[in-house]
Amino acid sequence: MKLSKLHNNITLMPHASLIEKYFPALSDKQKEQFGQLLELYPEWNSKINVISRKDIDNLETNHLLHSLGIARFIHFQPGTKIMDLGCGGGLPGIPLAIMNPECSFLLIDRTGKKIQVASEIAKALGLKNIQFRHGDAGEVKEKFDFVVSRAVMPQGDLVRLIRKNISAECHNALPNGLITLKGGELAEELRGLPVSETVELSRYFPEEPFFATKKLAYTPLV
């Protein structure tokens, strides 16, 4: 995605119109940062593949807006601590960090190149509320209010992996736990877990066909 130029050579940032449509209360800074993402991801993806090259043209809908389904599900209170497990190139963590500047985020992934991309993008955005770690979630000792993840592994496997990282002190409208973005039928995957909630993302983004089969799964762990 290339920047456009006016006749007086002023460069315009890409416009995150869909994000602004569903999140009309964004600040000017947030609008600018989401616009930057529409430039930064294609630029980095041409060097290090973190998003399918067949899908990069659908970046705003299929990746950024998808990540922000979590922001429609829960409004994180200031001071909330969130870990993005298996963040890849920074999704959903980076869009959520833009949306929640008063919360702190740790993004972790086993692939060093992906962490490099995510770190450089966050640096370019000027995000101060986000940290990155190259490694495995089993090595993480810190406590968080929520762990988020985007199609990394089955919900039960994630619960077993990150239960130790969930703080017992709750500060949000929902109990601390695991929030994941998934697709397809989840009944079998969620069977046997603590009472979990499933939300159809088409409820939040009804005019976007991509979300017809996309879901959010929430498992409280305190």
PDB file of C-alpha atoms in Angstrom:
ATOM      1  CA  MET A   1       0.000   0.000   0.000  1.00  0.00           C
ATOM      2  CA  LYS A   2       1.565   3.244  -1.130  1.00  0.00           C
ATOM      3  CA  LEU A   3       1.161   6.722   0.227  1.00  0.00           C
ATOM      4  CA  SER A   4      -0.664   9.258  -1.924  1.00  0.00           C
ATOM      5  CA  LYS A   5       0.578  12.774  -2.645  1.00  0.00           C
ATOM      6  CA  LEU A   6      -1.247  16.040  -3.193  1.00  0.00           C
ATOM      7  CA  HIS A   7      -0.243  18.563  -5.863  1.00  0.00           C
ATOM      8  CA  ASN A   8       1.729  20.547  -3.289  1.00  0.00           C
ATOM      9  CA  ASN A   9       3.760  17.402  -2.456  1.00  0.00           C
ATOM     10  CA  ILE A  10       2.163  16.910   0.953  1.00  0.00           C
ATOM     11  CA  THR A  11       2.196  13.174   1.697  1.00  0.00           C
ATOM     12  CA  LEU A  12      -1.013  11.657   3.026  1.00  0.00           C
ATOM     13  CA  MET A  13      -1.049   8.668   5.361  1.00  0.00           C
ATOM     14  CA  PRO A  14      -3.350   5.785   4.424  1.00  0.00           C
ATOM     15  CA  HIS A  15      -6.760   6.272   6.024  1.00  0.00           C
ATOM     16  CA  ALA A  16      -8.064   3.543   8.343  1.00  0.00           C
ATOM     17  CA  SER A  17     -11.667   4.203   7.345  1.00  0.00           C
ATOM     18  CA  LEU A  18     -13.140   0.890   8.513  1.00  0.00           C
ATOM     19  CA  ILE A  19     -11.551   1.153  11.940  1.00  0.00           C
ATOM     20  CA  GLU A  20     -12.842   4.695  12.307  1.00  0.00           C
ATOM     21  CA  LYS A  21     -16.293   3.506  11.203  1.00  0.00           C
ATOM     22  CA  TYR A  22     -16.556   0.988  14.033  1.00  0.00           C
ATOM     23  CA  PHE A  23     -14.550   3.004  16.573  1.00  0.00           C
ATOM     24  CA  PRO A  24     -15.741   6.603  16.034  1.00  0.00           C
ATOM     25  CA  ALA A  25     -14.324   7.867  19.356  1.00  0.00           C
ATOM     26  CA  LEU A  26     -10.665   7.440  18.318  1.00  0.00           C
ATOM     27  CA  SER A  27      -8.336  10.311  19.130  1.00  0.00           C
ATOM     28  CA  ASP A  28      -6.422  12.045  16.350  1.00  0.00           C
ATOM     29  CA  LYS A  29      -3.264  10.267  17.520  1.00  0.00           C
ATOM     30  CA  GLN A  30      -4.961   6.863  17.344  1.00  0.00           C
ATOM     31  CA  LYS A  31      -6.289   7.618  13.867  1.00  0.00           C
ATOM     32  CA  GLU A  32      -2.779   8.533  12.783  1.00  0.00           C
ATOM     33  CA  GLN A  33      -1.297   5.366  14.305  1.00  0.00           C
ATOM     34  CA  PHE A  34      -3.828   3.078  12.618  1.00  0.00           C
ATOM     35  CA  GLY A  35      -3.143   4.879   9.359  1.00  0.00           C
ATOM     36  CA  GLN A  36       0.571   4.234   9.869  1.00  0.00           C
ATOM     37  CA  LEU A  37      -0.124   0.519  10.350  1.00  0.00           C
ATOM     38  CA  LEU A  38      -1.627   0.403   6.863  1.00  0.00           C
ATOM     39  CA  GLU A  39       1.746   1.596   5.554  1.00  0.00           C
ATOM     40  CA  LEU A  40       4.104  -0.212   7.935  1.00  0.00           C
ATOM     41  CA  TYR A  41       2.780  -3.757   7.629  1.00  0.00           C
ATOM     42  CA  PRO A  42       3.014  -3.965   3.816  1.00  0.00           C
ATOM     43  CA  GLU A  43       6.471  -2.379   3.968  1.00  0.00           C
ATOM     44  CA  TRP A  44       7.780  -4.885   6.525  1.00  0.00           C
ATOM     45  CA  ASN A  45       5.902  -7.794   4.992  1.00  0.00           C
ATOM     46  CA  SER A  46       7.854  -7.306   1.771  1.00  0.00           C
ATOM     47  CA  LYS A  47      11.030  -8.003   3.771  1.00  0.00           C
ATOM     48  CA  ILE A  48       9.872 -10.548   6.357  1.00  0.00           C
ATOM     49  CA  ASN A  49       6.644 -12.419   5.736  1.00  0.00           C
ATOM     50  CA  VAL A  50       4.381 -12.105   8.789  1.00  0.00           C
ATOM     51  CA  ILE A  51       1.063 -11.890   6.912  1.00  0.00           C
ATOM     52  CA  SER A  52       0.141 -14.003   3.900  1.00  0.00           C
ATOM     53  CA  ARG A  53       1.146 -12.034   0.814  1.00  0.00           C
ATOM     54  CA  LYS A  54      -2.185 -13.029  -0.745  1.00  0.00           C
ATOM     55  CA  ASP A  55      -3.951 -11.378   2.185  1.00  0.00           C
ATOM     56  CA  ILE A  56      -1.949  -8.187   2.694  1.00  0.00           C
ATOM     57  CA  ASP A  57      -4.414  -6.175   0.585  1.00  0.00           C
ATOM     58  CA  ASN A  58      -7.078  -7.086   3.154  1.00  0.00           C
ATOM     59  CA  LEU A  59      -4.922  -5.875   6.043  1.00  0.00           C
ATOM     60  CA  GLU A  60      -7.392  -3.470   7.606  1.00  0.00           C
ATOM     61  CA  THR A  61     -10.377  -5.842   7.658  1.00  0.00           C
ATOM     62  CA  ASN A  62      -8.826  -9.284   8.064  1.00  0.00           C
ATOM     63  CA  HIS A  63      -6.074  -8.376  10.499  1.00  0.00           C
ATOM     64  CA  LEU A  64      -6.436  -4.973  12.191  1.00  0.00           C
ATOM     65  CA  LEU A  65     -10.218  -4.892  12.573  1.00  0.00           C
ATOM     66  CA  HIS A  66     -10.175  -8.607  13.426  1.00  0.00           C
ATOM     67  CA  SER A  67      -7.718  -7.892  16.245  1.00  0.00           C
ATOM     68  CA  LEU A  68      -9.971  -5.129  17.518  1.00  0.00           C
ATOM     69  CA  GLY A  69     -12.847  -7.544  17.978  1.00  0.00           C
ATOM     70  CA  ILE A  70     -11.355  -7.918  21.471  1.00  0.00           C
ATOM     71  CA  ALA A  71     -11.741  -4.162  22.010  1.00  0.00           C
ATOM     72  CA  ARG A  72     -15.449  -4.463  21.191  1.00  0.00           C
ATOM     73  CA  PHE A  73     -15.847  -7.379  23.598  1.00  0.00           C
ATOM     74  CA  ILE A  74     -14.192  -5.716  26.599  1.00  0.00           C
ATOM     75  CA  HIS A  75     -13.088  -2.215  27.512  1.00  0.00           C
ATOM     76  CA  PHE A  76      -9.857  -2.707  29.436  1.00  0.00           C
ATOM     77  CA  GLN A  77      -9.577  -0.457  32.471  1.00  0.00           C
ATOM     78  CA  PRO A  78      -6.439   1.715  32.821  1.00  0.00           C
ATOM     79  CA  GLY A  79      -3.626  -0.278  34.381  1.00  0.00           C
ATOM     80  CA  THR A  80      -4.780  -3.617  32.940  1.00  0.00           C
ATOM     81  CA  LYS A  81      -1.909  -5.955  32.064  1.00  0.00           C
ATOM     82  CA  ILE A  82      -2.275  -8.068  28.914  1.00  0.00           C
ATOM     83  CA  MET A  83      -0.048 -10.706  27.332  1.00  0.00           C
ATOM     84  CA  ASP A  84      -0.368 -11.508  23.621  1.00  0.00           C
ATOM     85  CA  LEU A  85       0.784 -15.116  23.273  1.00  0.00           C
ATOM     86  CA  GLY A  86       2.093 -16.107  19.844  1.00  0.00           C
ATOM     87  CA  CYS A  87       1.858 -12.528  18.606  1.00  0.00           C
ATOM     88  CA  GLY A  88       3.505 -13.181  15.240  1.00  0.00           C
ATOM     89  CA  GLY A  89       4.026  -9.793  13.653  1.00  0.00           C
ATOM     90  CA  GLY A  90       2.167  -8.043  16.471  1.00  0.00           C
ATOM     91  CA  LEU A  91      -1.473  -9.062  16.135  1.00  0.00           C
ATOM     92  CA  PRO A  92      -3.685  -8.587  18.036  1.00  0.00           C
ATOM     93  CA  GLY A  93      -1.328  -6.886  20.520  1.00  0.00           C
ATOM     94  CA  ILE A  94      -0.296  -3.786  18.571  1.00  0.00           C
ATOM     95  CA  PRO A  95      -3.821  -2.669  17.556  1.00  0.00           C
ATOM     96  CA  LEU A  96      -4.978  -3.281  21.143  1.00  0.00           C
ATOM     97  CA  ALA A  97      -2.046  -1.278  22.521  1.00  0.00           C
ATOM     98  CA  ILE A  98      -3.037   1.647  20.278  1.00  0.00           C
ATOM     99  CA  MET A  99      -6.631   1.349  21.460  1.00  0.00           C
ATOM    100  CA  ASN A 100      -5.643   1.098  25.138  1.00  0.00           C
ATOM    101  CA  PRO A 101      -2.731   3.511  25.757  1.00  0.00           C
ATOM    102  CA  GLU A 102      -3.178   3.328  29.553  1.00  0.00           C
ATOM    103  CA  CYS A 103      -2.781  -0.473  29.639  1.00  0.00           C
ATOM    104  CA  SER A 104       0.475  -2.435  29.414  1.00  0.00           C
ATOM    105  CA  PHE A 105       1.165  -5.220  26.927  1.00  0.00           C
ATOM    106  CA  LEU A 106       3.732  -7.995  26.625  1.00  0.00           C
ATOM    107  CA  LEU A 107       3.971  -9.604  23.194  1.00  0.00           C
ATOM    108  CA  ILE A 108       5.752 -12.941  22.974  1.00  0.00           C
ATOM    109  CA  ASP A 109       6.540 -15.255  20.082  1.00  0.00           C
ATOM    110  CA  ARG A 110       8.945 -18.128  19.414  1.00  0.00           C
ATOM    111  CA  THR A 111      10.027 -16.707  16.039  1.00  0.00           C
ATOM    112  CA  GLY A 112      12.667 -14.014  16.366  1.00  0.00           C
ATOM    113  CA  LYS A 113      12.027 -12.442  12.956  1.00  0.00           C
ATOM    114  CA  LYS A 114       8.371 -11.918  13.763  1.00  0.00           C
ATOM    115  CA  ILE A 115       9.233 -10.269  17.077  1.00  0.00           C
ATOM    116  CA  GLN A 116      11.678  -8.058  15.192  1.00  0.00           C
ATOM    117  CA  VAL A 117       8.939  -6.875  12.833  1.00  0.00           C
ATOM    118  CA  ALA A 118       6.473  -6.258  15.644  1.00  0.00           C
ATOM    119  CA  SER A 119       9.084  -4.364  17.683  1.00  0.00           C
ATOM    120  CA  GLU A 120      10.085  -2.131  14.783  1.00  0.00           C
ATOM    121  CA  ILE A 121       6.454  -1.340  13.982  1.00  0.00           C
ATOM    122  CA  ALA A 122       5.703  -0.435  17.600  1.00  0.00           C
ATOM    123  CA  LYS A 123       8.816   1.758  17.683  1.00  0.00           C
ATOM    124  CA  ALA A 124       7.740   3.569  14.516  1.00  0.00           C
ATOM    125  CA  LEU A 125       4.326   4.193  16.083  1.00  0.00           C
ATOM    126  CA  GLY A 126       5.873   5.591  19.251  1.00  0.00           C
ATOM    127  CA  LEU A 127       4.081   3.077  21.474  1.00  0.00           C
ATOM    128  CA  LYS A 128       5.367   3.256  25.054  1.00  0.00           C
ATOM    129  CA  ASN A 129       2.984   0.722  26.615  1.00  0.00           C
ATOM    130  CA  ILE A 130       4.271  -2.392  24.903  1.00  0.00           C
ATOM    131  CA  GLN A 131       7.186  -4.792  25.405  1.00  0.00           C
ATOM    132  CA  PHE A 132       8.388  -7.734  23.341  1.00  0.00           C
ATOM    133  CA  ARG A 133       9.953 -11.059  24.185  1.00  0.00           C
ATOM    134  CA  HIS A 134      11.429 -13.749  21.960  1.00  0.00           C
ATOM    135  CA  GLY A 135      10.679 -17.043  23.638  1.00  0.00           C
ATOM    136  CA  ASP A 136       8.107 -19.483  24.950  1.00  0.00           C
ATOM    137  CA  ALA A 137       5.136 -18.721  27.194  1.00  0.00           C
ATOM    138  CA  GLY A 138       6.344 -21.394  29.603  1.00  0.00           C
ATOM    139  CA  GLU A 139       9.257 -19.104  30.457  1.00  0.00           C
ATOM    140  CA  VAL A 140       7.015 -16.168  31.401  1.00  0.00           C
ATOM    141  CA  LYS A 141       6.681 -15.754  35.171  1.00  0.00           C
ATOM    142  CA  GLU A 142       4.766 -12.470  35.324  1.00  0.00           C
ATOM    143  CA  LYS A 143       1.065 -12.167  36.159  1.00  0.00           C
ATOM    144  CA  PHE A 144      -1.489 -10.614  33.811  1.00  0.00           C
ATOM    145  CA  ASP A 145      -5.157  -9.732  33.929  1.00  0.00           C
ATOM    146  CA  PHE A 146      -5.760 -11.205  30.492  1.00  0.00           C
ATOM    147  CA  VAL A 147      -3.956 -13.298  27.931  1.00  0.00           C
ATOM    148  CA  VAL A 148      -5.035 -12.765  24.323  1.00  0.00           C
ATOM    149  CA  SER A 149      -4.194 -14.839  21.282  1.00  0.00           C
ATOM    150  CA  ARG A 150      -5.144 -15.134  17.640  1.00  0.00           C
ATOM    151  CA  ALA A 151      -5.572 -18.677  16.269  1.00  0.00           C
ATOM    152  CA  VAL A 152      -2.410 -20.032  17.931  1.00  0.00           C
ATOM    153  CA  MET A 153      -3.555 -23.326  19.494  1.00  0.00           C
ATOM    154  CA  PRO A 154      -6.704 -24.973  20.905  1.00  0.00           C
ATOM    155  CA  GLN A 155      -8.319 -23.180  23.846  1.00  0.00           C
ATOM    156  CA  GLY A 156      -7.697 -26.044  26.266  1.00  0.00           C
ATOM    157  CA  ASP A 157      -3.977 -26.121  25.477  1.00  0.00           C
ATOM    158  CA  LEU A 158      -3.760 -22.379  25.990  1.00  0.00           C
ATOM    159  CA  VAL A 159      -5.600 -22.563  29.297  1.00  0.00           C
ATOM    160  CA  ARG A 160      -3.159 -25.158  30.620  1.00  0.00           C
ATOM    161  CA  LEU A 161      -0.203 -23.113  29.407  1.00  0.00           C
ATOM    162  CA  ILE A 162      -1.152 -19.705  30.762  1.00  0.00           C
ATOM    163  CA  ARG A 163      -3.258 -20.400  33.849  1.00  0.00           C
ATOM    164  CA  LYS A 164      -0.178 -19.733  36.020  1.00  0.00           C
ATOM    165  CA  ASN A 165       0.094 -16.250  34.493  1.00  0.00           C
ATOM    166  CA  ILE A 166      -3.409 -15.053  35.388  1.00  0.00           C
ATOM    167  CA  SER A 167      -3.579 -12.651  38.310  1.00  0.00           C
ATOM    168  CA  ALA A 168      -6.151 -13.306  41.038  1.00  0.00           C
ATOM    169  CA  GLU A 169      -6.875  -9.574  41.418  1.00  0.00           C
ATOM    170  CA  CYS A 170      -9.570  -8.370  39.030  1.00  0.00           C
ATOM    171  CA  HIS A 171      -9.944  -4.743  37.899  1.00  0.00           C
ATOM    172  CA  ASN A 172     -12.278  -5.099  34.893  1.00  0.00           C
ATOM    173  CA  ALA A 173     -15.967  -5.749  34.316  1.00  0.00           C
ATOM    174  CA  LEU A 174     -15.129  -9.369  33.404  1.00  0.00           C
ATOM    175  CA  PRO A 175     -13.049 -11.802  35.496  1.00  0.00           C
ATOM    176  CA  ASN A 176      -9.430 -12.221  34.415  1.00  0.00           C
ATOM    177  CA  GLY A 177      -8.817 -14.928  31.857  1.00  0.00           C
ATOM    178  CA  LEU A 178      -8.119 -15.916  28.266  1.00  0.00           C
ATOM    179  CA  ILE A 179      -9.542 -14.180  25.185  1.00  0.00           C
ATOM    180  CA  THR A 180      -8.899 -15.706  21.757  1.00  0.00           C
ATOM    181  CA  LEU A 181      -9.862 -14.975  18.169  1.00  0.00           C
ATOM    182  CA  LYS A 182     -10.907 -18.043  16.205  1.00  0.00           C
ATOM    183  CA  GLY A 183     -12.930 -19.312  13.283  1.00  0.00           C
ATOM    184  CA  GLY A 184     -15.315 -22.180  12.670  1.00  0.00           C
ATOM    185  CA  GLU A 185     -17.217 -24.366  15.132  1.00  0.00           C
ATOM    186  CA  LEU A 186     -15.908 -24.182  18.711  1.00  0.00           C
ATOM    187  CA  ALA A 187     -18.307 -26.359  20.723  1.00  0.00           C
ATOM    188  CA  GLU A 188     -16.015 -29.406  20.773  1.00  0.00           C
ATOM    189  CA  GLU A 189     -12.900 -27.335  21.439  1.00  0.00           C
ATOM    190  CA  LEU A 190     -14.461 -25.596  24.445  1.00  0.00           C
ATOM    191  CA  ARG A 191     -16.070 -28.706  25.938  1.00  0.00           C
ATOM    192  CA  GLY A 192     -14.724 -29.499  29.396  1.00  0.00           C
ATOM    193  CA  LEU A 193     -13.246 -26.043  29.977  1.00  0.00           C
ATOM    194  CA  PRO A 194     -14.380 -23.615  32.666  1.00  0.00           C
ATOM    195  CA  VAL A 195     -17.583 -21.904  31.592  1.00  0.00           C
ATOM    196  CA  SER A 196     -16.625 -20.121  28.385  1.00  0.00           C
ATOM    197  CA  GLU A 197     -18.387 -17.494  26.321  1.00  0.00           C
ATOM    198  CA  THR A 198     -18.385 -17.439  22.527  1.00  0.00           C
ATOM    199  CA  VAL A 199     -19.223 -14.300  20.554  1.00  0.00           C
ATOM    200  CA  GLU A 200     -19.901 -14.109  16.819  1.00  0.00           C
ATOM    201  CA  LEU A 201     -17.728 -11.260  15.531  1.00  0.00           C
ATOM    202  CA  SER A 202     -20.354 -10.481  12.888  1.00  0.00           C
ATOM    203  CA  ARG A 203     -22.283  -9.019  15.822  1.00  0.00           C
ATOM    204  CA  TYR A 204     -19.644  -6.291  16.106  1.00  0.00           C
ATOM    205  CA  PHE A 205     -18.868  -5.851  12.395  1.00  0.00           C
ATOM    206  CA  PRO A 206     -22.147  -6.742  10.654  1.00  0.00           C
ATOM    207  CA  GLU A 207     -21.373  -5.189   7.280  1.00  0.00           C
ATOM    208  CA  GLU A 208     -18.081  -7.027   6.718  1.00  0.00           C
ATOM    209  CA  PRO A 209     -18.468 -10.504   5.084  1.00  0.00           C
ATOM    210  CA  PHE A 210     -15.081 -11.638   6.439  1.00  0.00           C
ATOM    211  CA  PHE A 211     -16.566 -11.915   9.947  1.00  0.00           C
ATOM    212  CA  ALA A 212     -19.399 -14.281   9.019  1.00  0.00           C
ATOM    213  CA  THR A 213     -17.470 -17.274  10.418  1.00  0.00           C
ATOM    214  CA  LYS A 214     -15.180 -15.511  12.886  1.00  0.00           C
ATOM    215  CA  LYS A 215     -15.608 -15.870  16.639  1.00  0.00           C
ATOM    216  CA  LEU A 216     -14.192 -14.686  19.937  1.00  0.00           C
ATOM    217  CA  ALA A 217     -13.826 -17.157  22.789  1.00  0.00           C
ATOM    218  CA  TYR A 218     -13.519 -16.031  26.415  1.00  0.00           C
ATOM    219  CA  THR A 219     -12.549 -18.361  29.259  1.00  0.00           C
ATOM    220  CA  PRO A 220     -12.527 -16.823  32.763  1.00  0.00           C
ATOM    221  CA  LEU A 221      -9.762 -18.245  34.944  1.00  0.00           C
ATOM    222  CA  VAL A 222     -10.341 -16.665  38.377  1.00  0.00           C
TER     223      VAL A 222
END
